[in-house]
Coordinates of C-alpha atoms in Angstrom, one line a residue:
X1 CA 51.2 40.2 29.8
X2 CA 48.2 38.9 31.7
X3 CA 46.0 41.6 30.1
X4 CA 47.3 40.5 26.6
X5 CA 46.4 36.9 27.4
X6 CA 42.9 37.9 28.5
X7 CA 42.4 39.9 25.3
X8 CA 43.6 36.9 23.2
X9 CA 41.2 34.6 25.0
X10 CA 38.3 37.1 24.5
X11 CA 39.2 37.4 20.8
X12 CA 39.2 33.6 20.4
X13 CA 35.8 33.4 22.2
X14 CA 34.4 36.1 20.0
X15 CA 35.6 34.3 16.9
X16 CA 34.1 31.1 18.1
X17 CA 30.8 32.8 18.9
X18 CA 30.9 34.5 15.5
X19 CA 31.2 31.2 13.6
X20 CA 28.3 29.7 15.6
X21 CA 26.1 32.8 15.0
X22 CA 27.0 32.8 11.3
X23 CA 25.5 29.3 11.0
X24 CA 21.9 30.0 10.3
X25 CA 19.3 27.5 11.6
X26 CA 16.8 26.5 9.0
X27 CA 13.7 24.8 10.4
X28 CA 11.9 22.2 8.3
X29 CA 8.5 21.1 9.7
X30 CA 7.2 17.6 9.3
X31 CA 3.7 16.4 10.1
X32 CA 2.3 12.9 10.0
X33 CA 0.3 10.5 12.1
X34 CA 2.9 9.2 14.6
X35 CA 0.0 8.0 16.9
X36 CA -3.1 6.1 16.1
X37 CA -4.0 3.2 13.7
X38 CA -1.5 4.2 11.0
X39 CA 1.4 5.4 13.2
X40 CA 3.7 2.9 11.5
X41 CA 3.2 4.9 8.3
X42 CA 3.6 8.3 10.1
X43 CA 6.9 7.2 11.7
X44 CA 8.1 5.9 8.4
X45 CA 7.5 9.4 6.9
X46 CA 9.1 11.2 9.8
X47 CA 12.2 8.9 9.5
X48 CA 12.4 9.8 5.8
X49 CA 12.6 13.5 6.8
X50 CA 15.1 12.8 9.6
X51 CA 17.5 10.9 7.3
X52 CA 17.4 13.7 4.7
X53 CA 18.1 16.4 7.4
X54 CA 21.0 14.4 8.9
X55 CA 22.6 13.8 5.5
X56 CA 22.2 17.5 4.5
X57 CA 23.8 18.6 7.8
X58 CA 26.7 16.1 7.2
X59 CA 27.3 17.6 3.7
X60 CA 27.6 21.2 5.1
X61 CA 25.1 22.9 2.8
X62 CA 25.5 26.6 2.2
X63 CA 22.7 29.0 1.4
X64 CA 23.6 32.4 0.0
X65 CA 27.2 31.7 0.9
X66 CA 26.4 31.0 4.5
X67 CA 26.7 27.7 6.4
X68 CA 23.3 26.5 7.6
X69 CA 22.2 23.9 10.1
X70 CA 18.9 22.2 9.3
X71 CA 16.5 21.3 12.2
X72 CA 13.6 19.0 12.0
X73 CA 10.5 20.2 13.8
X74 CA 8.2 17.1 13.9
X75 CA 4.5 17.2 14.8
X76 CA 1.9 14.4 15.1
X77 CA -1.6 14.9 13.6
X78 CA -2.9 11.4 14.4
X79 CA -4.5 11.4 10.9
X80 CA -7.2 13.7 12.4
X81 CA -8.1 16.9 10.5
X82 CA -8.6 19.0 13.7
X83 CA -5.3 17.9 15.1
X84 CA -3.7 18.6 11.7
X85 CA -4.8 22.2 11.7
X86 CA -3.5 22.7 15.3
X87 CA -0.2 21.1 14.3
X88 CA 0.0 23.4 11.3
X89 CA -0.6 26.5 13.4
X90 CA 2.1 25.3 15.8
X91 CA 4.6 25.1 13.0
X92 CA 3.6 28.5 11.7
X93 CA 4.1 30.0 15.2
X94 CA 7.5 28.2 15.4
X95 CA 8.5 30.1 12.2
X96 CA 9.5 27.1 10.2
X97 CA 11.0 27.8 6.8
X98 CA 9.0 25.0 5.1
X99 CA 6.7 22.0 5.7
X100 CA 6.8 18.5 4.5
X101 CA 3.4 16.8 5.0
X102 CA 0.8 15.8 5.8
X103 CA 0.5 12.1 5.0
X104 CA -3.3 11.9 4.5
X105 CA -5.4 14.0 2.1
X106 CA -7.9 14.6 4.9
X107 CA -5.3 16.3 7.0
X108 CA -3.2 17.9 4.2
X109 CA -6.2 19.8 2.7
X110 CA -7.3 21.7 5.8
X111 CA -3.7 22.4 6.9
X112 CA -2.8 23.8 3.5
X113 CA -4.9 26.9 4.1
X114 CA -2.9 27.7 7.2
X115 CA 0.4 27.4 5.4
X116 CA -0.9 29.4 2.5
X117 CA -2.1 32.2 4.7
X118 CA 1.4 32.3 6.3
X119 CA 3.2 32.1 3.0
X120 CA 5.0 28.9 4.0
X121 CA 5.8 26.3 1.2
X122 CA 4.3 22.9 1.8
X123 CA 5.2 19.7 0.0
X124 CA 3.0 16.6 0.6
X125 CA 4.8 13.3 0.0
X126 CA 1.7 11.2 -0.1
X127 CA -1.6 13.1 -0.4
X128 CA -3.4 12.1 -3.6
X129 CA -6.8 13.9 -3.4
X130 CA -6.9 16.3 -6.4
X131 CA -8.5 19.0 -4.3
X132 CA -5.2 19.7 -2.5
X133 CA -3.5 21.4 -5.4
X134 CA -6.7 22.8 -6.9
X135 CA -7.5 25.4 -4.2
X136 CA -5.4 28.1 -5.9
X137 CA -2.7 28.0 -3.1
X138 CA 0.8 28.9 -4.5
X139 CA 2.4 27.2 -1.5
X140 CA 1.0 23.7 -2.1
X141 CA 3.1 21.0 -3.9
X142 CA 3.1 17.2 -4.0
X143 CA 5.6 14.7 -5.3
X144 CA 3.2 11.8 -6.1
X145 CA 0.5 11.3 -8.8
X146 CA -3.1 12.2 -7.7
X147 CA -6.2 10.1 -7.4
X148 CA -7.4 10.8 -10.9
X149 CA -4.4 9.0 -12.2
X150 CA -4.3 6.4 -9.4
X151 CA -8.0 5.5 -9.2
X152 CA -8.5 5.6 -13.0
X153 CA -5.5 3.3 -13.6
X154 CA -6.8 0.8 -11.1
X155 CA -10.4 0.9 -12.5
X156 CA -9.2 0.2 -16.0
X157 CA -6.9 -2.6 -14.8
X158 CA -9.9 -4.2 -12.9
X159 CA -11.9 -4.5 -16.1
X160 CA -9.2 -4.9 -18.8
X161 CA -6.7 -7.1 -17.1
X162 CA -8.6 -8.8 -14.2
X163 CA -11.7 -9.2 -16.5
X164 CA -13.9 -7.9 -13.7
X165 CA -17.6 -7.6 -14.7
X166 CA -19.3 -7.2 -11.3
X167 CA -17.4 -4.7 -9.1
X168 CA -18.1 -3.6 -5.5
X169 CA -16.7 -0.5 -4.0
X170 CA -16.1 0.4 -0.3
X171 CA -14.6 3.6 1.1
X172 CA -13.7 4.8 4.5
X173 CA -15.3 8.3 4.1
X174 CA -12.0 10.1 4.4
X175 CA -10.9 12.7 1.7
X176 CA -8.4 10.1 0.4
X177 CA -10.6 7.0 0.6
X178 CA -13.7 8.5 -0.9
X179 CA -11.7 10.4 -3.6
X180 CA -9.8 7.4 -4.9
X181 CA -12.9 5.2 -4.8
X182 CA -14.8 7.8 -6.8
X183 CA -12.1 7.9 -9.5
X184 CA -12.0 4.0 -9.5
X185 CA -15.7 3.8 -9.9
X186 CA -15.8 6.3 -12.8
X187 CA -13.0 4.3 -14.7
X188 CA -14.8 0.9 -14.1
X189 CA -18.0 2.3 -15.6
X190 CA -16.2 3.9 -18.5
X191 CA -14.5 0.5 -19.2
X192 CA -17.9 -1.2 -19.4
X193 CA -18.2 -3.1 -16.1
X194 CA -21.0 -2.9 -13.6
X195 CA -20.8 -1.4 -10.1
X196 CA -23.0 -3.9 -8.1
X197 CA -22.6 -2.1 -4.8
X198 CA -21.2 1.0 -3.1
X199 CA -20.7 0.7 0.7
X200 CA -18.8 2.8 3.3
X201 CA -17.2 2.3 6.6
X202 CA -14.9 4.6 8.7
X203 CA -11.1 4.7 9.1
X204 CA -11.4 3.5 12.7
X205 CA -13.9 0.6 12.1
X206 CA -13.0 -3.0 12.9
X207 CA -16.3 -4.8 12.0
X208 CA -17.3 -5.0 8.3
X209 CA -19.6 -8.1 8.4
X210 CA -22.8 -6.2 7.7
X211 CA -21.5 -4.4 4.5
X212 CA -19.6 -7.5 3.4
X213 CA -22.7 -9.7 3.8
X214 CA -24.7 -7.2 1.7
X215 CA -22.0 -7.3 -1.0
X216 CA -21.6 -11.1 -0.9
X217 CA -25.2 -11.5 -2.1
X218 CA -24.3 -9.4 -5.2
X219 CA -21.5 -11.8 -6.2
X220 CA -18.7 -9.3 -7.0
X221 CA -15.6 -10.6 -8.8
X222 CA -13.6 -7.5 -7.6
X223 CA -13.9 -5.6 -4.3
X224 CA -12.2 -2.2 -4.2
X225 CA -11.4 -0.5 -0.9
X226 CA -10.6 3.2 -0.7
X227 CA -8.7 3.5 2.7
X228 CA -5.7 2.5 4.6
X229 CA -4.0 -0.9 5.5
X230 CA -5.1 -0.8 9.1
X231 CA -8.7 -1.3 7.9
X232 CA -7.9 -3.2 4.7
X233 CA -6.2 -6.1 6.5
X234 CA -9.0 -6.9 8.9
X235 CA -11.5 -6.5 6.0
X236 CA -9.6 -9.2 4.1
X237 CA -9.9 -11.5 7.1
X238 CA -13.7 -11.0 7.3
X239 CA -14.1 -11.5 3.5
X240 CA -12.4 -14.9 3.9
X241 CA -14.6 -15.9 6.8
X242 CA -17.7 -15.1 4.7
X243 CA -16.3 -17.0 1.7
X244 CA -15.9 -14.0 -0.6
X245 CA -13.2 -15.0 -3.1
X246 CA -13.1 -11.8 -5.1
X247 CA -10.0 -9.9 -6.1
X248 CA -9.3 -7.2 -3.6
X249 CA -8.0 -3.9 -4.9
X250 CA -7.0 -0.5 -3.4
X251 CA -4.8 2.5 -3.7
X252 CA -1.5 3.3 -2.0
X253 CA -3.2 3.4 1.4
X254 CA -3.4 -0.4 1.5
X255 CA -0.3 -1.0 -0.7
X256 CA 2.1 -1.5 2.2
X257 CA 4.6 -4.0 3.5
X258 CA 2.4 -4.3 6.6
X259 CA -0.8 -5.5 4.8
X260 CA 0.0 -9.2 4.8
X261 CA 0.6 -9.0 8.6
X262 CA -2.6 -7.1 9.2
X263 CA -4.5 -9.6 7.0
X264 CA -3.0 -12.7 8.7
X265 CA -3.6 -15.8 6.6
X266 CA -6.5 -14.3 4.7
X267 CA -4.5 -13.2 1.6
X268 CA -4.2 -15.6 -1.2
X269 CA -1.2 -15.1 -3.6
X270 CA -2.2 -12.7 -6.3
X271 CA -5.6 -11.9 -4.7
X272 CA -4.7 -8.3 -3.9
X273 CA -3.9 -5.7 -6.6
X274 CA -3.0 -2.2 -5.5
X275 CA -1.2 0.8 -6.8
X276 CA 1.4 3.0 -5.1
X277 CA 1.7 6.6 -6.3
X278 CA 5.2 6.7 -7.5
X279 CA 7.6 4.1 -8.8
X280 CA 11.0 3.6 -10.3
X281 CA 12.3 1.8 -13.4
X282 CA 15.6 1.3 -15.2
X283 CA 18.6 3.1 -13.8
X284 CA 16.5 4.7 -11.1
X285 CA 16.1 1.4 -9.3
X286 CA 19.6 1.6 -7.9
X287 CA 19.1 5.0 -6.3
X288 CA 15.9 3.7 -4.7
X289 CA 17.5 0.5 -3.5
X290 CA 20.5 2.5 -2.0
X291 CA 18.1 4.7 -0.1
X292 CA 16.4 1.6 1.4
X293 CA 19.8 0.3 2.5
X294 CA 20.7 3.6 4.2
X295 CA 17.3 3.8 5.8
X296 CA 17.6 0.3 7.2
X297 CA 21.0 1.0 8.6
X298 CA 20.0 4.2 10.3
X299 CA 16.6 3.1 11.8
X300 CA 17.0 -0.7 11.9
X301 CA 13.7 -0.9 10.0
X302 CA 12.6 -1.3 6.4
X303 CA 10.8 1.4 4.5
X304 CA 7.0 0.9 4.9
X305 CA 5.8 3.1 2.1
X306 CA 6.3 6.9 1.7
X307 CA 9.7 7.5 3.4
X308 CA 11.6 7.9 0.1
X309 CA 9.1 10.5 -1.1
X310 CA 9.5 12.4 2.1
X311 CA 13.2 12.3 1.7
X312 CA 12.9 13.6 -1.9
X313 CA 10.5 16.3 -0.7
X314 CA 13.0 17.6 1.9
X315 CA 15.8 17.6 -0.7
X316 CA 13.8 19.4 -3.4
X317 CA 12.8 22.1 -0.9
X318 CA 16.4 22.6 0.2
X319 CA 17.5 22.7 -3.5
X320 CA 15.1 25.6 -4.1
X321 CA 16.6 27.4 -1.1
X322 CA 20.1 27.0 -2.4
X323 CA 19.1 28.2 -5.9
X324 CA 17.3 31.2 -4.4
X325 CA 20.2 31.9 -2.1
X326 CA 17.8 32.2 0.8
X327 CA 15.7 30.0 3.2
X328 CA 13.2 32.8 3.5
X329 CA 9.8 31.3 2.3
X330 CA 8.9 34.3 0.1
X331 CA 12.4 34.2 -1.6
X332 CA 12.7 30.5 -2.3
X333 CA 9.0 29.8 -3.1
X334 CA 9.3 31.0 -6.8
X335 CA 12.4 28.8 -7.2
X336 CA 10.5 25.8 -5.8
X337 CA 7.7 26.4 -8.3
X338 CA 10.3 26.5 -11.2
X339 CA 11.9 23.1 -10.2
X340 CA 12.8 21.1 -13.3
X341 CA 14.0 17.5 -13.3
X342 CA 15.4 17.5 -9.7
X343 CA 17.1 14.2 -9.2
X344 CA 15.2 12.4 -6.5
X345 CA 15.8 8.9 -5.3
X346 CA 12.3 8.0 -6.7
X347 CA 12.9 9.8 -10.0
X348 CA 13.0 13.3 -11.5
X349 CA 10.8 16.0 -9.9
X350 CA 9.3 18.9 -11.9
X351 CA 6.1 20.7 -10.9
X352 CA 3.3 22.0 -13.0
X353 CA 1.5 25.3 -12.6
X354 CA -0.8 23.7 -9.8
X355 CA 2.1 22.3 -7.8
X356 CA 1.5 18.7 -9.0
X357 CA 4.4 16.5 -10.0
X358 CA 4.7 16.3 -13.8
X359 CA 4.6 12.8 -15.4
X360 CA 4.0 11.1 -12.0
X361 CA 4.5 7.4 -12.0
X362 CA 2.3 4.6 -10.5
X363 CA 3.4 1.2 -9.6
X364 CA 1.0 -1.7 -9.7
X365 CA 1.7 -4.4 -7.1
X366 CA 0.3 -7.8 -6.0
X367 CA 1.4 -10.0 -3.1
X368 CA 3.1 -13.4 -3.2
X369 CA 4.2 -15.3 -0.2
X370 CA 3.4 -12.3 2.0
X371 CA 5.7 -9.9 0.0
X372 CA 4.9 -7.2 -2.4
X373 CA 5.6 -8.1 -6.0
X374 CA 5.7 -5.3 -8.7
X375 CA 3.5 -5.9 -11.7
X376 CA 4.3 -2.7 -13.7
X377 CA 5.3 0.9 -13.6
X378 CA 2.7 3.1 -15.4
X379 CA 3.0 6.8 -16.3

């Protein structure tokens, strides 16, 4: 009798162990700057990934008929290219099944070679420099429009809607900042306005008085900054102190909820015009709003910028795994490339032959009363 009980207990333990071992662990890597000047954006991205992973685990997703448990492997690249490649190698060594990231173009581009060499799919939720998907890597994807679309749209808007005639351009010399500024400058010239000055700073600078004083003498009616909010905010303060009353424009790097706080009282209503890569309209607004509510409830914080794109990137990657019946990178990569009209919270996702999102949207914003105010969604 005692032997029979022991056998029964052992059988139960074996069954329990079998059910655990049958649940495959799928590792999703995420890399963003969770330290440094734009840590608020990096944490926003990471939380978007975390929410997606938690919801997928709660649903009990099966891949190839087997229950899987998703695990987030998060790394910090501090928006630094060298740290980014080290983080990428760490994820490759950890044998992650896929990577969401990086946030900046300057970190995404060097890291993309490491993922390509390892055959690991990578989806950037926010990198906009065209070079990222033009290197010939089959593993590189993005879920936002690129700088050709973003910078070009802002350049045309500066001339056609804001009636800018004398335009100054500043960039932070990063792959993102310089790239979007170049596209903006091309579009401004094509639309018939004059570039009166092109200056540069760095993504860690705090003093812009010398370049702003130079530009003030050229009397620009529009100043464009290619860079991030952590530099754009203080720049606005110094523009005000010098009496430069020009419109201030920028890409998605400055187009954040934090910009008014970083600029203090230096932002006049309607002075800033920026564009975010992405945007929702019509029925899609409800899905995006619902995501914001869930995000706030989970993290007790509002979405800063890219979190919903990270969330969509995780989900579109997992959808490809489900369709392939495998989380093995070589098996699901072809399915990821074939993605057609996946229903993301920020709109449908389809990829072209380069890995770029098809028909990517842009949203133009201004600020009123310290809050972002949408002007229009443009495709």
